[in-house]
mmCIF file of C-alpha atoms and ligand atoms in Angstrom:
data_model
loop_
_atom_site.group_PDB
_atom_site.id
_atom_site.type_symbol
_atom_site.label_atom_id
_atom_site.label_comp_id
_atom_site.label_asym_id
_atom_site.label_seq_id
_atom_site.Cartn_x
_atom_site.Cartn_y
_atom_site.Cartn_z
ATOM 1 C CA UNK A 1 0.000 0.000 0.000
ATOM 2 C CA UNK A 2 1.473 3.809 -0.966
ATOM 3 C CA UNK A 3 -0.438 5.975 1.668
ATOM 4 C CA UNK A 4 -0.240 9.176 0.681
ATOM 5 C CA UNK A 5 -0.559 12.315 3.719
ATOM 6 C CA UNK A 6 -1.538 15.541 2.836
ATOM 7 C CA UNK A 7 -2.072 18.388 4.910
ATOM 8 C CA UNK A 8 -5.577 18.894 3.941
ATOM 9 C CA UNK A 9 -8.021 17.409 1.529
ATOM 10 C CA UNK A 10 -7.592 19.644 -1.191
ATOM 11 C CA UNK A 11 -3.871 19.107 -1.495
ATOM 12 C CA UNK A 12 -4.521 14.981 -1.292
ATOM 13 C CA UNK A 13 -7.017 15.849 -3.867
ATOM 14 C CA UNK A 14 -5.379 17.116 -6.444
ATOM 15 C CA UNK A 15 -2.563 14.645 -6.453
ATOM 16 C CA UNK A 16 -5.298 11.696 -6.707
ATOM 17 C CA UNK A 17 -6.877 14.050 -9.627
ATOM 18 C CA UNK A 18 -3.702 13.999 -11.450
ATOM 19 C CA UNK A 19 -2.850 10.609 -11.071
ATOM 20 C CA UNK A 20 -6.868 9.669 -13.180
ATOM 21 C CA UNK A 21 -5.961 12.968 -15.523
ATOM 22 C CA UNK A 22 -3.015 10.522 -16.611
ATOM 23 C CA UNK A 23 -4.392 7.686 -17.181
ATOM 24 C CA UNK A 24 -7.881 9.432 -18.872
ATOM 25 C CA UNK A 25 -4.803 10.926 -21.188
ATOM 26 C CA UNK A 26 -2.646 8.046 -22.002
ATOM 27 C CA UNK A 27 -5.474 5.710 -22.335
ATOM 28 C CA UNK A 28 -8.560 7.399 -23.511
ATOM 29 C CA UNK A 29 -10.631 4.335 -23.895
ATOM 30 C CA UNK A 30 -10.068 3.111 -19.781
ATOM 31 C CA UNK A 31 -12.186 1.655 -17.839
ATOM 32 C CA UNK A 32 -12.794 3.358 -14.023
ATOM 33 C CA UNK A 33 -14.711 2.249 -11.123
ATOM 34 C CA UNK A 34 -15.890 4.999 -9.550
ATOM 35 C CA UNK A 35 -17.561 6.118 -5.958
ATOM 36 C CA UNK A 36 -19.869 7.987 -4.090
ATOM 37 C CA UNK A 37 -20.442 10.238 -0.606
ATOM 38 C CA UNK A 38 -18.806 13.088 0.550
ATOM 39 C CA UNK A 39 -15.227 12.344 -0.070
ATOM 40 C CA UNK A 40 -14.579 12.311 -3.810
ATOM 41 C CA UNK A 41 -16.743 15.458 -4.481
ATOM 42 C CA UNK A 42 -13.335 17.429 -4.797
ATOM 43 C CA UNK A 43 -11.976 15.105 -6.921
ATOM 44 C CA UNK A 44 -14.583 15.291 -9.397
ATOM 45 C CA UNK A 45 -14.558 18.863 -9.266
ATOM 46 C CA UNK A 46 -11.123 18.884 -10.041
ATOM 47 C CA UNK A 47 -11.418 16.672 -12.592
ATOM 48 C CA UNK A 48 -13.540 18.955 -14.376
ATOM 49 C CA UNK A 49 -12.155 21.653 -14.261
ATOM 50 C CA UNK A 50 -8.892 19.947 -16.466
ATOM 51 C CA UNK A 51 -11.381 19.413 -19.127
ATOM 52 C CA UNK A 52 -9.858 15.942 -20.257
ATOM 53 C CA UNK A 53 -11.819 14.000 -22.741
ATOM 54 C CA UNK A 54 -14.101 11.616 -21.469
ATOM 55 C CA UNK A 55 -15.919 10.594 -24.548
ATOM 56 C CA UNK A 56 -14.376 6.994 -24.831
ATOM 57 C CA UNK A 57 -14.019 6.324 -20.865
ATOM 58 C CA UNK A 58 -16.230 3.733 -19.184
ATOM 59 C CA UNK A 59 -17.356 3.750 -15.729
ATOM 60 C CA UNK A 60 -18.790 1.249 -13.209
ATOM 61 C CA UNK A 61 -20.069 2.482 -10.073
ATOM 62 C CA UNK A 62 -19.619 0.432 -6.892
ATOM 63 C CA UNK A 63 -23.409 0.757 -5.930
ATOM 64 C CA UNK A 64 -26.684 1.745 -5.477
ATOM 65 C CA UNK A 65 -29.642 1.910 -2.993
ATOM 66 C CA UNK A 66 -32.249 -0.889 -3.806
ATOM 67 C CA UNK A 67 -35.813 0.674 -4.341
ATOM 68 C CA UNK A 68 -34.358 4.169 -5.223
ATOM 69 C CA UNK A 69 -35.495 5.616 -8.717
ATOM 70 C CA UNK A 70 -32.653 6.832 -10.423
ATOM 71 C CA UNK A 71 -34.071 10.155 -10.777
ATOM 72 C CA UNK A 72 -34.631 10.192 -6.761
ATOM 73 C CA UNK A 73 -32.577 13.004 -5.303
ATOM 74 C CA UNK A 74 -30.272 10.764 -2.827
ATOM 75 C CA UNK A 75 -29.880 8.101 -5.574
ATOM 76 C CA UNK A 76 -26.631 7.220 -6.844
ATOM 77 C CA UNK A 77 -27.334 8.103 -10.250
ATOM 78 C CA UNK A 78 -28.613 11.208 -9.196
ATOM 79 C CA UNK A 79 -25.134 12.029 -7.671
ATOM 80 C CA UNK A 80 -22.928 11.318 -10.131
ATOM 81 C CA UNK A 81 -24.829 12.894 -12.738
ATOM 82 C CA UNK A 82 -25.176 15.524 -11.156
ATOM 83 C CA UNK A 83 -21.222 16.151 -9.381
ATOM 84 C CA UNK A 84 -19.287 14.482 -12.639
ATOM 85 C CA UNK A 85 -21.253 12.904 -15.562
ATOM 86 C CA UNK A 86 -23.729 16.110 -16.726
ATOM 87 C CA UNK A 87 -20.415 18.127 -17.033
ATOM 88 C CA UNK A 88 -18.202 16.202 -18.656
ATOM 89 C CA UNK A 89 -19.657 15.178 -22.111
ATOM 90 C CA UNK A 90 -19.555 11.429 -20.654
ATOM 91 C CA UNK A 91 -21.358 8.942 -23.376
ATOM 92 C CA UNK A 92 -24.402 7.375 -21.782
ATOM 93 C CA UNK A 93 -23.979 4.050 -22.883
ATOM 94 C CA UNK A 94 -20.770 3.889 -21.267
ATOM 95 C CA UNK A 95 -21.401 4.657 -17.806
ATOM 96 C CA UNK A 96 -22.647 1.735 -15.546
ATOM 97 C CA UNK A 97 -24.628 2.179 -11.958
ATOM 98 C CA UNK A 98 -26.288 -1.028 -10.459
ATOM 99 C CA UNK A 99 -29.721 -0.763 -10.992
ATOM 100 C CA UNK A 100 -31.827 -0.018 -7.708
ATOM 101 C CA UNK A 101 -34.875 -1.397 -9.117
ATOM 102 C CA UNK A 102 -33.868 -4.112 -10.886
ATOM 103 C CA UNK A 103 -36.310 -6.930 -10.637
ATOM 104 C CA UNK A 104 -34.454 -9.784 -10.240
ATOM 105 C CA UNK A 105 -31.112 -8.771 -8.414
ATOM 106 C CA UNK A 106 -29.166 -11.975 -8.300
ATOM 107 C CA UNK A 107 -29.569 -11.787 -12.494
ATOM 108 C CA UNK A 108 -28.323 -7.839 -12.436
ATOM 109 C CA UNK A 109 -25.779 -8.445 -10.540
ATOM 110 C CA UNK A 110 -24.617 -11.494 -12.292
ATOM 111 C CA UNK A 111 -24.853 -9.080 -16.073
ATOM 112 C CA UNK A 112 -22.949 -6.113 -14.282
ATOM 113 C CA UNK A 113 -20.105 -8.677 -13.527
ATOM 114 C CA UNK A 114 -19.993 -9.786 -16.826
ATOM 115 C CA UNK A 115 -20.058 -5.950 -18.251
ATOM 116 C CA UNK A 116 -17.108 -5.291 -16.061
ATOM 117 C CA UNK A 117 -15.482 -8.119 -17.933
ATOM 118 C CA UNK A 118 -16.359 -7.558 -21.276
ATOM 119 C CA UNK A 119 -14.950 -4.176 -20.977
ATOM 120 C CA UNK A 120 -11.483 -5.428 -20.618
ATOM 121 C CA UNK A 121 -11.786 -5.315 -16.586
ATOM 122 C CA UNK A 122 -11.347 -1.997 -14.202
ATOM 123 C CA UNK A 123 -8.520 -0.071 -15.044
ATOM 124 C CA UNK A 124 -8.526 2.338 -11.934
ATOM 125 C CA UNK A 125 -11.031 1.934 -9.001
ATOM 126 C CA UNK A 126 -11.761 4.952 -7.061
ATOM 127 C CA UNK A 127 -12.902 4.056 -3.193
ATOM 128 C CA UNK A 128 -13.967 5.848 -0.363
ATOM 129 C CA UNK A 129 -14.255 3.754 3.190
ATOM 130 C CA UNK A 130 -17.027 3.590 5.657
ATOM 131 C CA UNK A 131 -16.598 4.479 9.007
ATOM 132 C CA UNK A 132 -17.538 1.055 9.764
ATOM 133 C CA UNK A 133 -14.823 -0.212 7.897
ATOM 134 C CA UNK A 134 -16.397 -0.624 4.331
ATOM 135 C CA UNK A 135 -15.343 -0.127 0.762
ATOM 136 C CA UNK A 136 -18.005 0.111 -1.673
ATOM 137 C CA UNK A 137 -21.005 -1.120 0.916
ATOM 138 C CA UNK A 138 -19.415 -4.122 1.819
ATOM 139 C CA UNK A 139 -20.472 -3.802 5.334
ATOM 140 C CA UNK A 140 -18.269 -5.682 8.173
ATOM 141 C CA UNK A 141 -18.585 -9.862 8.050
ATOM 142 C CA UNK A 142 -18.695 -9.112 3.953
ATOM 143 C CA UNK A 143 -16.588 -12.351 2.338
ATOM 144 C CA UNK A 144 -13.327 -11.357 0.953
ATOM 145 C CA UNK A 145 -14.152 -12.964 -2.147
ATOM 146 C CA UNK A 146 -17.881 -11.362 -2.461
ATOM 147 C CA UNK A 147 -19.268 -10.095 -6.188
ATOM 148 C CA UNK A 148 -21.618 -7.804 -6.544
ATOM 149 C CA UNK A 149 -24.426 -8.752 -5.029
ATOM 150 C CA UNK A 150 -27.191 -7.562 -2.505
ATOM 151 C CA UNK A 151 -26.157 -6.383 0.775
ATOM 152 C CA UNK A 152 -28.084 -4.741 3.801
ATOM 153 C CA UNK A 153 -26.509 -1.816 5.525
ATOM 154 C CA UNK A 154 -25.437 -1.088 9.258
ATOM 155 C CA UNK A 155 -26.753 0.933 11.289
ATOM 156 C CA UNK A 156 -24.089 2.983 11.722
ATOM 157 C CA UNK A 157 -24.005 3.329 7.960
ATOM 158 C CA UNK A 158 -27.203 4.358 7.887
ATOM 159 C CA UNK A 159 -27.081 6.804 10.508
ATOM 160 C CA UNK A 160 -23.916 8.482 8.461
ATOM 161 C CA UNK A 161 -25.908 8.506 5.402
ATOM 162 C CA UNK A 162 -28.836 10.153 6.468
ATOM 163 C CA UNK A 163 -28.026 13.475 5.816
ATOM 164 C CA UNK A 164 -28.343 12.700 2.447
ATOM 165 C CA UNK A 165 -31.794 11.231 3.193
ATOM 166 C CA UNK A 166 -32.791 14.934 4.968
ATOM 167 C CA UNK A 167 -32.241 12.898 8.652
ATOM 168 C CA UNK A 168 -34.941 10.397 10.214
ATOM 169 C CA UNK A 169 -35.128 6.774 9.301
ATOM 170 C CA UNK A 170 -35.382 6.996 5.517
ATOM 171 C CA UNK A 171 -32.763 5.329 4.432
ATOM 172 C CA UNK A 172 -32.979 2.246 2.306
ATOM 173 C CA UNK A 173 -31.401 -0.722 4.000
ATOM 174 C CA UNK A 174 -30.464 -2.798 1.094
ATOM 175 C CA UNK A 175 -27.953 -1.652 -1.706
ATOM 176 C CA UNK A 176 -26.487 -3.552 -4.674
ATOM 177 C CA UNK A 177 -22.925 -3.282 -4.519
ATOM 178 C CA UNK A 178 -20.018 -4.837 -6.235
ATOM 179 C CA UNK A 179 -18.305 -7.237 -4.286
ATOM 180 C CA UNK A 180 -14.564 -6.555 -2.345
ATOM 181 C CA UNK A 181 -13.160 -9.749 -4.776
ATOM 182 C CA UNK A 182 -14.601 -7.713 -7.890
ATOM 183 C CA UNK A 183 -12.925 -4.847 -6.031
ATOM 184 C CA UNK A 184 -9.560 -6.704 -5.756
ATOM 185 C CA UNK A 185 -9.422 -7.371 -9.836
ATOM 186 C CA UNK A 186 -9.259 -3.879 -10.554
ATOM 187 C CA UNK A 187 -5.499 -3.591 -11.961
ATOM 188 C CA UNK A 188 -5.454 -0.311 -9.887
ATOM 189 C CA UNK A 189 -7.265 0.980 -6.419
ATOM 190 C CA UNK A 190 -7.245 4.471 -5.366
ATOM 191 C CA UNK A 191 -8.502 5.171 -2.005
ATOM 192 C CA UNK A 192 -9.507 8.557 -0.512
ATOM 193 C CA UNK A 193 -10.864 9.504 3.252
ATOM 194 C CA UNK A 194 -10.885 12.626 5.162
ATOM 195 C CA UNK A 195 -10.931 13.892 8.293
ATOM 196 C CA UNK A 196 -11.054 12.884 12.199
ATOM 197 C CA UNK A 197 -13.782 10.969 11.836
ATOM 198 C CA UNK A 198 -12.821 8.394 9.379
ATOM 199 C CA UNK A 199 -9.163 8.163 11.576
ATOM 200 C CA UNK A 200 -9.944 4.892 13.057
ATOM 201 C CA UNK A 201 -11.239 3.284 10.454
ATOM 202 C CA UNK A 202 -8.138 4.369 8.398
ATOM 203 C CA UNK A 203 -5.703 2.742 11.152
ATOM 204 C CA UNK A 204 -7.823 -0.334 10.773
ATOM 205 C CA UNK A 205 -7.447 -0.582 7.215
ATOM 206 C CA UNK A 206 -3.595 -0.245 6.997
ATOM 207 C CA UNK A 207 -2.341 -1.076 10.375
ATOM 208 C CA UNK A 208 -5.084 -3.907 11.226
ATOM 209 C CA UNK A 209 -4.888 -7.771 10.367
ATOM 210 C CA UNK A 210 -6.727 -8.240 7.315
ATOM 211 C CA UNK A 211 -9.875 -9.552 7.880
ATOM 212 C CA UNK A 212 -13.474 -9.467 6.688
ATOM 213 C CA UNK A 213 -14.753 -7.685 10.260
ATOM 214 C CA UNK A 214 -13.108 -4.649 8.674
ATOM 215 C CA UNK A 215 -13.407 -4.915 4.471
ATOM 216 C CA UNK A 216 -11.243 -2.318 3.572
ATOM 217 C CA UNK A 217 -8.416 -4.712 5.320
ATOM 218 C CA UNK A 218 -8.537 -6.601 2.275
ATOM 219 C CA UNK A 219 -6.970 -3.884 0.040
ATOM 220 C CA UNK A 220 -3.803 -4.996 1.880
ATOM 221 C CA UNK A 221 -4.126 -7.999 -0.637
ATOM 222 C CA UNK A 222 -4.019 -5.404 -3.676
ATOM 223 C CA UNK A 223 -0.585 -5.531 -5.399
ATOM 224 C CA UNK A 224 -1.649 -1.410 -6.636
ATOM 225 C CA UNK A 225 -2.943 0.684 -4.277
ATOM 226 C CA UNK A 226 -2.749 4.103 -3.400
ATOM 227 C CA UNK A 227 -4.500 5.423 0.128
ATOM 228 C CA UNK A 228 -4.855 9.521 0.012
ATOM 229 C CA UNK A 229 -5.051 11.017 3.158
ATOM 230 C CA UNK A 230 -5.242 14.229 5.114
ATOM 231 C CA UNK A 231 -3.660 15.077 8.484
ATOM 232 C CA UNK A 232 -7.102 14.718 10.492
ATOM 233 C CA UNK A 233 -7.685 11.110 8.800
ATOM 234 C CA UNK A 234 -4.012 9.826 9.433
ATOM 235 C CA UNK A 235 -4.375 10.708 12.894
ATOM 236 C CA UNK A 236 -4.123 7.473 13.971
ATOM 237 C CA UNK A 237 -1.682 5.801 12.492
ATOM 238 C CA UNK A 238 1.239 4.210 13.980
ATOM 239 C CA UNK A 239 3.995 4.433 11.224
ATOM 240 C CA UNK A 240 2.371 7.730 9.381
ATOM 241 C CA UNK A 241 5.629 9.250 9.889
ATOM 242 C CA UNK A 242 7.727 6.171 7.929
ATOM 243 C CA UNK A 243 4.332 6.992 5.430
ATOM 244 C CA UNK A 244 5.586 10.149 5.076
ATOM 245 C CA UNK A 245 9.274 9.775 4.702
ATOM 246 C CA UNK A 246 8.636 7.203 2.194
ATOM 247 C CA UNK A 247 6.799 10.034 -0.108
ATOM 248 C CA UNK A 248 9.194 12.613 0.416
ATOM 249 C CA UNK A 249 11.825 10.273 -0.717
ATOM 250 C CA UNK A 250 10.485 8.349 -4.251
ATOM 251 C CA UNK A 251 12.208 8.096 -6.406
ATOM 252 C CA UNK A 252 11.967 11.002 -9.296
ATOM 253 C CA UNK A 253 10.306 8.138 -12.103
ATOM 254 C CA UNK A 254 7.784 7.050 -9.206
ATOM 255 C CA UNK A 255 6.295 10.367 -8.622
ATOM 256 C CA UNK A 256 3.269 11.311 -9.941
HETATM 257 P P1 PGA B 301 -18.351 9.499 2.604
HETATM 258 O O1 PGA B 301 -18.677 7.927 2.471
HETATM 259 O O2 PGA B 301 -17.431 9.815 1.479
HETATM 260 O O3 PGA B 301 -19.696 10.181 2.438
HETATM 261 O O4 PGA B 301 -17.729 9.682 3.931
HETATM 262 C C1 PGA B 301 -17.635 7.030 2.267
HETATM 263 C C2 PGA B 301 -18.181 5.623 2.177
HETATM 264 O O5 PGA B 301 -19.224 5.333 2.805
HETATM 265 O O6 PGA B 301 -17.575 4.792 1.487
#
């Protein structure tokens, strides 16, 4: 794992924005996985803003809330129209959110999984974690080796995501999300969490034994992975400053 520690979001940001801007420009027909929430909202404003072309990219999202129209305000689809897709001259048929009301789910998740593979596999995954521990929603107890599938949330998770929900108890339980082994193909994984809150979960993730009680563990089986981090969210880590000795010193061909 590369974990990356910046002293504030922005400037973890724009490194992780420069590190897609290359690959959208020396392979303009890659494949990303891409992510929801609070946390990559910078990065896909700053990925607008350097106006690369996105009109032969693909993109998979990790997952959706089960029951949720896509034109429903908290919906995935919803979000990433609105905070990436609708501004970057993205070709429809390209992009790929699990379907909230898809009738039968084992079947849609079984045809997303085969998408992914038919378009030559995930070529950069873009993650954000839970404070429960998840990547994706591949809540705690999730099998290492899980595909997308159905999944029903915490309640922790859903008390974190209610804001989105305007508060109270409206939050879907169940979400279709890919699964942390469908995660674990994609050639590259680029992970992204800020501030105090996510700290522990963060420690857990890097410094923890891997194990499915805390998914994002499981990225320690990734041969390509890059963590982005700000001061607040490294807080409580053990080794941050061997993290940050190791970044200060790459070598000039491994910088990005
Ligand atoms: P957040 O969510 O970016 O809104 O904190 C992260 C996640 O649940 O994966």
């Amino acid at each position: 794992m590369e974990i990356i520690i910046q002293p504030t979001p922005g400037a973890a940001t724009s490194i992780a924005a420069r590190l897609i801007a290359r690959l959208v420009r020396e392979k303009p027909d890659a494949v990303l996985g891409l992510a929801t929430g609070g946390t990559p909202l910078l990065l896909y404003r700053e990925l607008m803003r350097m106006k690369l072309d996105w009109r032969r990219i693909t993109t998979f999202n990790l997952d959706e809330y089960v029951g949720l129209k896509p034109e429903h305000p908290a919906s995935y689809h919803s979000f990433m129209w609105e905070n990436l897709f609708g501004k970057i001259g993205i070709v429809r048929r390209n992009v790929h959110i699990p379907d909230g009301l898809a009738r039968d789910i084992p079947a849609f998740c079984e045809r997303y999984e085969k998408k992914i593979r038919s378009a030559g596999g995930i070529d950069l995954q873009v993650l954000g974690i839970g404070t429960d521990g998840h990547i994706g929603f591949n809540e705690p107890a999730s099998s290492l080796a899980s595909r997308t599938r159905i999944k029903t949330l915490t309640p922790r998770t859903l008390r974190d995501n209610a804001r989105y929900f305007g508060g109270g108890k409206k939050v879907p339980h169940h979400v279709i999300t890919m699964g942390i082994g469908t995660i674990l193909e994609a050639r590259q994984c680029l992970l992204l969490a800020f501030g105090r809150k996510k700290a522990p979960a963060v420690a857990r993730m890097i410094e923890g034994p891997v194990t499915a009680a805390h998914p994002a563990s499981a990225l320690q089986l990734h041969p390509r992975v890059k963590i982005f981090l700000d001061e607040e969210a490294a807080s409580r880590l053990k080794r941050a400053d061997y993290y940050r000795f190791i970044y200060a010193h790459k070598p000039d061909w491994q910088r990005i």
